[in-house]
Short mmCIF file of C-alpha atoms and ligand atoms in Angstrom, two decimals:
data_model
loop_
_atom_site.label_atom_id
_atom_site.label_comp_id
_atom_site.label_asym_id
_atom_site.label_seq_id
_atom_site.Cartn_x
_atom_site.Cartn_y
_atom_site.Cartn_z
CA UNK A 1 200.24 70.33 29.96
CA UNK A 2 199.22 70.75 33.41
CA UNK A 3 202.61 71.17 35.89
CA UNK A 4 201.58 69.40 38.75
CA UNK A 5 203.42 71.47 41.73
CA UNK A 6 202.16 68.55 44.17
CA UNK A 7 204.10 65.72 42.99
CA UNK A 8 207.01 68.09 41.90
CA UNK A 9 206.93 69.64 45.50
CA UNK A 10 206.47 66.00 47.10
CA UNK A 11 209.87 64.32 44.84
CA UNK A 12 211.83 67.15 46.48
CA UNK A 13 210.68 66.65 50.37
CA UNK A 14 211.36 63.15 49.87
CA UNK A 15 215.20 63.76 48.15
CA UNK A 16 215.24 66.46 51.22
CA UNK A 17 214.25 63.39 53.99
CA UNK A 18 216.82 61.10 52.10
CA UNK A 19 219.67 64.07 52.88
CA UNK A 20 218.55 64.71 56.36
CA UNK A 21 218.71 60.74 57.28
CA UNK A 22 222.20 60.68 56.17
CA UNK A 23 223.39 63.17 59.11
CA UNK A 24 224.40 61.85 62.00
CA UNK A 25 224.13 63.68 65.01
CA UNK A 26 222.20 67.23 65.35
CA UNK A 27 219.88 67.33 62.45
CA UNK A 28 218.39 71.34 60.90
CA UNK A 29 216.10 72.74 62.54
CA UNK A 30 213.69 75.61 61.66
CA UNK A 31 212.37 78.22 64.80
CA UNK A 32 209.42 79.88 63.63
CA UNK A 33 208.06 83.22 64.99
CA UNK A 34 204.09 83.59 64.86
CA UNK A 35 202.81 86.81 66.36
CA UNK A 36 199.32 87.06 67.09
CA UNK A 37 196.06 85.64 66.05
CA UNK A 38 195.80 85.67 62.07
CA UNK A 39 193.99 82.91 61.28
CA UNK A 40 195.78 82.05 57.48
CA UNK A 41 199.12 82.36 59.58
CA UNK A 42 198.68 79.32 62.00
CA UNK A 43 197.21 77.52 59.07
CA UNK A 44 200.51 78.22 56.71
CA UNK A 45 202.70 77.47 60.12
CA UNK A 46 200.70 74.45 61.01
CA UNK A 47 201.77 73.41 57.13
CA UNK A 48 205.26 74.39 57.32
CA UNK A 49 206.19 72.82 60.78
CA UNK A 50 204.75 69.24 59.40
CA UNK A 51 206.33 69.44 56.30
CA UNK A 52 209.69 69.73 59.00
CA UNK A 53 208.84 66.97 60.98
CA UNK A 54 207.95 64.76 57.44
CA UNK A 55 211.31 65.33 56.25
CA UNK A 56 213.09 64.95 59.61
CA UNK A 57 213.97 68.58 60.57
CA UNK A 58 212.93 69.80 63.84
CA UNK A 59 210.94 72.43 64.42
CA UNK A 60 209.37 74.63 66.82
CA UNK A 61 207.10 77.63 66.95
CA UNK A 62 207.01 80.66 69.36
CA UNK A 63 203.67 81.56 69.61
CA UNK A 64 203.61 85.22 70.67
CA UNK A 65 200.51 87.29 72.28
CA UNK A 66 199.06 90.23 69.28
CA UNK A 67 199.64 92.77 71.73
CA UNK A 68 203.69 91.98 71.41
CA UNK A 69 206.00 94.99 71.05
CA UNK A 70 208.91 95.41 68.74
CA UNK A 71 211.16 95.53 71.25
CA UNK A 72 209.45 92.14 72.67
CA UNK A 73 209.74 90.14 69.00
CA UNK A 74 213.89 91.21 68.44
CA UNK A 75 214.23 90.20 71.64
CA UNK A 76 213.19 86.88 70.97
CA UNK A 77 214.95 87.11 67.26
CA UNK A 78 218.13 87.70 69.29
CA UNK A 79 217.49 84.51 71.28
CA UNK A 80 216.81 82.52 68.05
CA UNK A 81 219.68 84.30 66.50
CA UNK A 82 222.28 83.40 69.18
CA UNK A 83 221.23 79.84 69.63
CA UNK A 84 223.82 77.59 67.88
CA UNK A 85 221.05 74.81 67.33
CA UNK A 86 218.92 76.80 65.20
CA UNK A 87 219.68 76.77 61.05
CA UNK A 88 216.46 78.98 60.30
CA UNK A 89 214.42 81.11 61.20
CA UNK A 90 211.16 82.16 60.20
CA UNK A 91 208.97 85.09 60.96
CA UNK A 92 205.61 84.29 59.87
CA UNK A 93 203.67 87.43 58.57
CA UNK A 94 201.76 90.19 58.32
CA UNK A 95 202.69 91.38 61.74
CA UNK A 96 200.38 93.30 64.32
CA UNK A 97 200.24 97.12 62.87
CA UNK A 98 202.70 98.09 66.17
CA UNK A 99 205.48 96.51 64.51
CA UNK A 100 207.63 97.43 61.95
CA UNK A 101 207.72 94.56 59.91
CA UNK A 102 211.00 95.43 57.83
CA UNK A 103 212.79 95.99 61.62
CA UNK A 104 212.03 93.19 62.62
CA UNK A 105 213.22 90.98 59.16
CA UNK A 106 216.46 92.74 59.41
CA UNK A 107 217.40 91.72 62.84
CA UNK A 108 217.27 88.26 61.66
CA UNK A 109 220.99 86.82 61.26
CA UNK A 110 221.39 86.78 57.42
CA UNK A 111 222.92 83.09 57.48
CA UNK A 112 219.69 82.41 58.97
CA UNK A 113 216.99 84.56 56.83
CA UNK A 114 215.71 81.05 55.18
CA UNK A 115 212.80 82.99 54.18
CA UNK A 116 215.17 85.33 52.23
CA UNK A 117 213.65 88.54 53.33
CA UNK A 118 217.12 90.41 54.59
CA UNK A 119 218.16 93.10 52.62
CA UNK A 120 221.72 91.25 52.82
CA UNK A 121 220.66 88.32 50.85
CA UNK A 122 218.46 90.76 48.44
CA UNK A 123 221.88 91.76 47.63
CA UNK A 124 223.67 88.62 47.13
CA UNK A 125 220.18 87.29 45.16
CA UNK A 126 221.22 90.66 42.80
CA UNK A 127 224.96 89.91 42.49
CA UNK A 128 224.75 86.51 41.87
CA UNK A 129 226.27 85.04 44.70
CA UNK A 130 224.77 81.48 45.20
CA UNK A 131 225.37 81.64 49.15
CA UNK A 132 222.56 83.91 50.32
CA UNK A 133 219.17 82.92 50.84
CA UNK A 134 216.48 83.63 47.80
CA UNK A 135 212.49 84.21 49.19
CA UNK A 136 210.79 80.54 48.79
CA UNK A 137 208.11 81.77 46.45
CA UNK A 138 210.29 82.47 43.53
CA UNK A 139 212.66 80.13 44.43
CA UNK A 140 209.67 77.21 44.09
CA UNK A 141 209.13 78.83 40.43
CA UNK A 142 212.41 78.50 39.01
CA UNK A 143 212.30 75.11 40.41
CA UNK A 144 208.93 74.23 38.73
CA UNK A 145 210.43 75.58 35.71
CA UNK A 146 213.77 73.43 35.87
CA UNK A 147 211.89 70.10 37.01
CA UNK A 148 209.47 70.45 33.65
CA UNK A 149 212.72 70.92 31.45
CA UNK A 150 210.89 74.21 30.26
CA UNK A 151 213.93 76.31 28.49
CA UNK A 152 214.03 79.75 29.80
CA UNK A 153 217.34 81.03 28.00
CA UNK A 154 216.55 83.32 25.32
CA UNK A 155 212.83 83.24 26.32
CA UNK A 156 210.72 86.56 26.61
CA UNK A 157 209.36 86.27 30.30
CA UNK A 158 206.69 88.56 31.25
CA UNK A 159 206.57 88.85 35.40
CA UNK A 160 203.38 90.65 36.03
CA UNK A 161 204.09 91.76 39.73
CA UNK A 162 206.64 93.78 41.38
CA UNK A 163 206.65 92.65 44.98
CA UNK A 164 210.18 92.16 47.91
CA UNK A 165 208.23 88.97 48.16
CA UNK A 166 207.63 87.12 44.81
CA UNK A 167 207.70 89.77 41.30
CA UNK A 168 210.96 91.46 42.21
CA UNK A 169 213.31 88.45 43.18
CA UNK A 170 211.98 86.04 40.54
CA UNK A 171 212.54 88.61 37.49
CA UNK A 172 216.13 88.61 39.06
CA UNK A 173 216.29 84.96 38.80
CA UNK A 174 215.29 84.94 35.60
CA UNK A 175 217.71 87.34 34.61
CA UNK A 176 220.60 85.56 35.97
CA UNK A 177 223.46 83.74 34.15
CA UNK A 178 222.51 80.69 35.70
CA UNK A 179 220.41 77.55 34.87
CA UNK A 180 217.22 78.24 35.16
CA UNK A 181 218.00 81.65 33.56
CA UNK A 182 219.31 83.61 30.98
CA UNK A 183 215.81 85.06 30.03
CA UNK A 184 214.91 88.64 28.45
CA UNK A 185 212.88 89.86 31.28
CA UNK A 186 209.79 92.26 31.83
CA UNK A 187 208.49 93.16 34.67
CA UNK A 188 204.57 94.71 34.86
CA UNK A 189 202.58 96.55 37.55
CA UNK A 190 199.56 98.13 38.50
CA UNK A 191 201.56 101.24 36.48
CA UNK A 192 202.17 99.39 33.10
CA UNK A 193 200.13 100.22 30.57
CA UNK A 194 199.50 97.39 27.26
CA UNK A 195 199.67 94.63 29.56
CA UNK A 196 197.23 92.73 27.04
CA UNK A 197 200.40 93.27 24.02
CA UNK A 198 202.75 92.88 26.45
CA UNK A 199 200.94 89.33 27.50
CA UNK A 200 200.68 88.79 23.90
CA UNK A 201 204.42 88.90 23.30
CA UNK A 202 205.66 87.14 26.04
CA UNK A 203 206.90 83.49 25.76
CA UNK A 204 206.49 82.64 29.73
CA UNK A 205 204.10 84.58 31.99
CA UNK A 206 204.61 84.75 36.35
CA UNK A 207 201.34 86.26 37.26
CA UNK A 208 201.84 87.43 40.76
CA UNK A 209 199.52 90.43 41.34
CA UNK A 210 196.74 89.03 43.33
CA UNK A 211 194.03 89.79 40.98
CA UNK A 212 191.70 86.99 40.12
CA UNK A 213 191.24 84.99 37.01
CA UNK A 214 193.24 88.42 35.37
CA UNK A 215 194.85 86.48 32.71
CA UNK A 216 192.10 85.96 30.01
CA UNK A 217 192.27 83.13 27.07
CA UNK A 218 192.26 86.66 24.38
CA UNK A 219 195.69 87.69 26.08
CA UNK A 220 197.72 85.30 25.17
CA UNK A 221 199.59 83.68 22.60
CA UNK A 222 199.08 79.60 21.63
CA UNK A 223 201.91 77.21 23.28
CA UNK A 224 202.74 79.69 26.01
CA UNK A 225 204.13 79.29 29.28
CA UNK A 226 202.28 80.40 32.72
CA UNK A 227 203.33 80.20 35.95
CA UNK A 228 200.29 81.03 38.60
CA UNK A 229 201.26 82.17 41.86
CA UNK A 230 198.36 84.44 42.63
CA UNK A 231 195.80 82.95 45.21
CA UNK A 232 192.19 84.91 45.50
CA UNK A 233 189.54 83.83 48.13
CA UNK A 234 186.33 84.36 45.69
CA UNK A 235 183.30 82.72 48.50
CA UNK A 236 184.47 79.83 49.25
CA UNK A 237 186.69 79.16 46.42
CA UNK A 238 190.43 79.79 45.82
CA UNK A 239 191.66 80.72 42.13
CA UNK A 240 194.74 82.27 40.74
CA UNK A 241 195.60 85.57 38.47
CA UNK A 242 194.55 83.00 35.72
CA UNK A 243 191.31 81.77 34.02
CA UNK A 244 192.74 78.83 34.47
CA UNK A 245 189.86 76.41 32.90
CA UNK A 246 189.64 78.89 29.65
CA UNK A 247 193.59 78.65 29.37
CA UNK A 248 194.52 74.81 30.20
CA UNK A 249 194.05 73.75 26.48
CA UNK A 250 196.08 77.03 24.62
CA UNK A 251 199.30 76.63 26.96
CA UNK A 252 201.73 74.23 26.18
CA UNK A 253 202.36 74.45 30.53
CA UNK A 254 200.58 75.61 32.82
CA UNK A 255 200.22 75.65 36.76
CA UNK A 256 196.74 75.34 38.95
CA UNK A 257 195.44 77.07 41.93
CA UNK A 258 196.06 75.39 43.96
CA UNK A 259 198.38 72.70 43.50
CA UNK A 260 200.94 74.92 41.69
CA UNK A 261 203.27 77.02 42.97
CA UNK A 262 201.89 77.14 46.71
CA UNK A 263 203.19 73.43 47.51
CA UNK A 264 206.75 74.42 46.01
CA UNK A 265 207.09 77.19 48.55
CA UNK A 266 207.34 75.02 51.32
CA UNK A 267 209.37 72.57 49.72
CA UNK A 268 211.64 75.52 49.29
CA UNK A 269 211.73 76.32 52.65
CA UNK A 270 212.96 73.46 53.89
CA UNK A 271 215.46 72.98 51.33
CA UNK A 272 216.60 76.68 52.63
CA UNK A 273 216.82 75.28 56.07
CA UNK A 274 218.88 72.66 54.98
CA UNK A 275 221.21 74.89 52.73
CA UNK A 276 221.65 76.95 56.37
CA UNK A 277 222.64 73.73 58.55
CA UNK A 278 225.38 72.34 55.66
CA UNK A 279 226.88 76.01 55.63
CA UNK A 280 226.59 76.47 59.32
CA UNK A 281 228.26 73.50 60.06
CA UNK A 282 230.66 73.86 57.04
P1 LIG B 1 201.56 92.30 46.45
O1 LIG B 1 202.63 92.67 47.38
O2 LIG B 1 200.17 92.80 46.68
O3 LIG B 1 202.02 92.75 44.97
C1 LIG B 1 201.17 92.66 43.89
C2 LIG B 1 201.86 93.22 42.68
O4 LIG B 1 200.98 93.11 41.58
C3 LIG B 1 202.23 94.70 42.82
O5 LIG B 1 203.50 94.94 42.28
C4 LIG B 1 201.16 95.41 41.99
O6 LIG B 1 201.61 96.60 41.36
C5 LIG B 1 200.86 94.37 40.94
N1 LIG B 1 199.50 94.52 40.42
C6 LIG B 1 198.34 94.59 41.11
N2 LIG B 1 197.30 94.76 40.28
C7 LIG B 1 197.81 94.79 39.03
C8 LIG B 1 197.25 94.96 37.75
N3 LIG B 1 195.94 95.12 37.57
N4 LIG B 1 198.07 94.95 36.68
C9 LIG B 1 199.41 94.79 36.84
N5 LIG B 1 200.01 94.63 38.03
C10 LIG B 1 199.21 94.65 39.11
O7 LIG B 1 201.39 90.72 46.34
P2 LIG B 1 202.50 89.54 46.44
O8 LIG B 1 202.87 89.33 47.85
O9 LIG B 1 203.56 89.75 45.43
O10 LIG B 1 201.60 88.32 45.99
C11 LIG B 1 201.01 88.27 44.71
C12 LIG B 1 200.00 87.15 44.66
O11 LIG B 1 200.70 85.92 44.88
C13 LIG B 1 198.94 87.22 45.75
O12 LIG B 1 197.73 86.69 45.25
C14 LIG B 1 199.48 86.30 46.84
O13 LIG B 1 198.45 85.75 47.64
C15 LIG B 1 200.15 85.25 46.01
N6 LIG B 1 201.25 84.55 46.69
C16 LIG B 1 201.27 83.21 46.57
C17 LIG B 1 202.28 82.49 47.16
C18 LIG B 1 202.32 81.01 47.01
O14 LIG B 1 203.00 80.33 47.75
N7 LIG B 1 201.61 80.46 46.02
C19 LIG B 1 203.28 83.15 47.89
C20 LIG B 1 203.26 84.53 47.96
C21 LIG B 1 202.23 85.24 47.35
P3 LIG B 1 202.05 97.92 42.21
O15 LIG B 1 203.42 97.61 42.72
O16 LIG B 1 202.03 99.00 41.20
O17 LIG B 1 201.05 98.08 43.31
#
C-alpha cells in the first residue's frame, strides 16, 4: 500500500484550522528568518508561510541581505525572541558560510524552537518529556506511521541516517515508551557495514541518507515497511533513497517522493506553532 503523505498531511492542516478558529482573540503566529538568496529556501518558506495563512496562523518573514553577520541575525532572534506576539520561530537554512549556524539555533528561546533544533529540546526529545519541541521531519514520520495504524512496538526498525535533523531524533522516537514507539531500533551510516542484512532483517526501514534510489527490491524482505524521506534532484526529476517503482508491489507500506514525508513536515510545523501558542498562553 501506497501511504499517501498528501491527504494524511492535508486531514491534519484542516483539524489544525478547525483549532485555530476556535481562539478568540490573538491567534499563533510563526516569524520566520530567511538569510540570503538560496533559491530552495524561499521556495520551502514561500510553502511554509501559506500553509500558515491556510490554517489561520499568521505569519511573517524577515528577509535578510547574504552578506548578514552573526551578530546582525541574533540580533534580530532577540527581537523575535522578546516579542510576546510571536509562538515560533523559524530560521530557515543552510545559512551564509559567515555564520555559525548552531549559534545562531541556540539563541532561539527554547519555548519557541518550533523547528526543534535547540539543544534544550534535543534533551527533553531524549528524556521523554512531551513539552519540548521535536524537529518536524521526524515528527511527520511517526505521524505517518500512527495515521496508517502501522504497529511499531516490538518491531525491528532500521533508520538508515544519523543526522541532528531527521536519523538521530526519529530513532529516539522510535525508541520511546510512547505510542508510536516501543520499537527495537538500529541506526545505519555511511560507517555501517552489512547494510544489505541489516535491510534484510529489519521490519520498518527510515531511509534518510540522501542517496538516490539506494534501497534496491534484492534488499529487502516481502511485507516490509519503508518510510522515504530522502529527496535527490536527478535532471529534472526528484526521487527518494528508494527504488520506489521496483519496491511498491513487495511492501506491505510504503511512502513516495514526493508526496510522502515532505508534505508531513510542514503539517508538523504548524502543529509545533500551535503546541507553542497553547503553552505560551497556558
Ligand atoms: P545528512 O545530514 O546529509 O545526513 C545523511 C546521513 O546519511 C548521514 O548520517 C550519513 O552518514 C548517512 N549516509 C550517507 N550515505 C550513506 C550510505 N551510503 N549508507 C549509509 N548511510 C549513509 O542529511 P539529512 O539532513 O539527514 O537528510 C537526509 C535526506 O532526507 C536528504 O535527502 C534530505 O534532502 C532529505 N530530507 C527530507 C526532508 C523532508 O521533508 N522530506 C526533510 C529533511 C531532509 P554519516 O553520518 O556517516 O555521514
Amino acid at each position: 500500500m501506497i501511504i499517501d503523505g498528501k491527504a494524511i498531511a492535508a486531514q491534519i492542516e484542516k483539524e489544525i484550522k478547525e483549532k485555530v478558529a476556535k481562539i478568540h482573540g490573538r491567534k499563533p503566529c510563526l516569524g520566520v528568518i530567511l538569510v540570503g538568496n538560496h533559491a530552495p529556501s524561499q521556495i520551502y518558506v514561500n510553502r511554509k508561510t501559506k500553509a500558515c495563512e491556510a490554517a489561520g496562523i499568521r505569519s511573517f518573514t524577515k528577509n535578510l541581505s547574504e552578506a548578514t553577520t552573526e551578530q546582525e541575525l541574533i540580533n534580530v532572534i532577540d527581537v523575535l525572541n522578546s516579542d510576546d506576539a510571536v509562538d515560533g520561530i523559524l530560521l530557515q537554512l543552510p545559512l551564509p558560510k559567515q555564520i555559525n549556524a548552531n549559534a545562531a539555533l541556540q539563541r532561539i528561546a527554547p519555548e519557541k524552537d518550533v523547528d526543534g533544533l535547540h539543544p534544550y529540546n534535543f534533551g527533553k526529545l531524549l528524556m521523554g518529556e512531551k513539552d519540548g519541541f521535536v524537529p518536524c521531519t521526524p515528527l511527520g514520520i511517526r505521524e505517518l506511521l500512527i495515521r496508517s495504524n502501522i504497529e511499531t512496538t516490538g518491531r525491528k526498525v532500521l533508520v538508515l541516517g544519523r543526522s541532528n535533523l531527521v536519523g538521530k531524533p526519529i530513532a529516539v522516537l522510535l525508541m520511546q515508551n510512547a505510542i508510536g514507539g516501543n520499537a527495537t531500533v538500529t541506526v545505519a551510516h555511511s560507517k555501517s557495514q552489512n547494510i544489505k542484512e541489516l535491510c534484510f532483517n529489519a521490519d520498518i526501514i527510515i531511509a534518510a541518507m540522501g542517496q538516490p534510489k539506494f534501497i534496491t527490491q534484492d534488499m529487502v524482505k516481502k511485507g516490509s515497511i519503508i518510510i522515504d524521506v530522502g529527496i535527490n534532484k536527478i535532471g529534472n526529476t526528484i526521487v527518494g533513497d528508494v527504488d520506489f517503482d521496483a519496491l511498491k508491489e513487495k511492501c506491505a507500506f510504503i511512502t513516495p517522493v514526493p508526496g510522502g514525508v515532505g508534505p508531513m513536515t510542514i503539517a508538523m510545523l504548524l502543529s509545533n506553532t500551535l503546541k507553542s501558542y497553547f503553552q505560551r498562553i497556558s
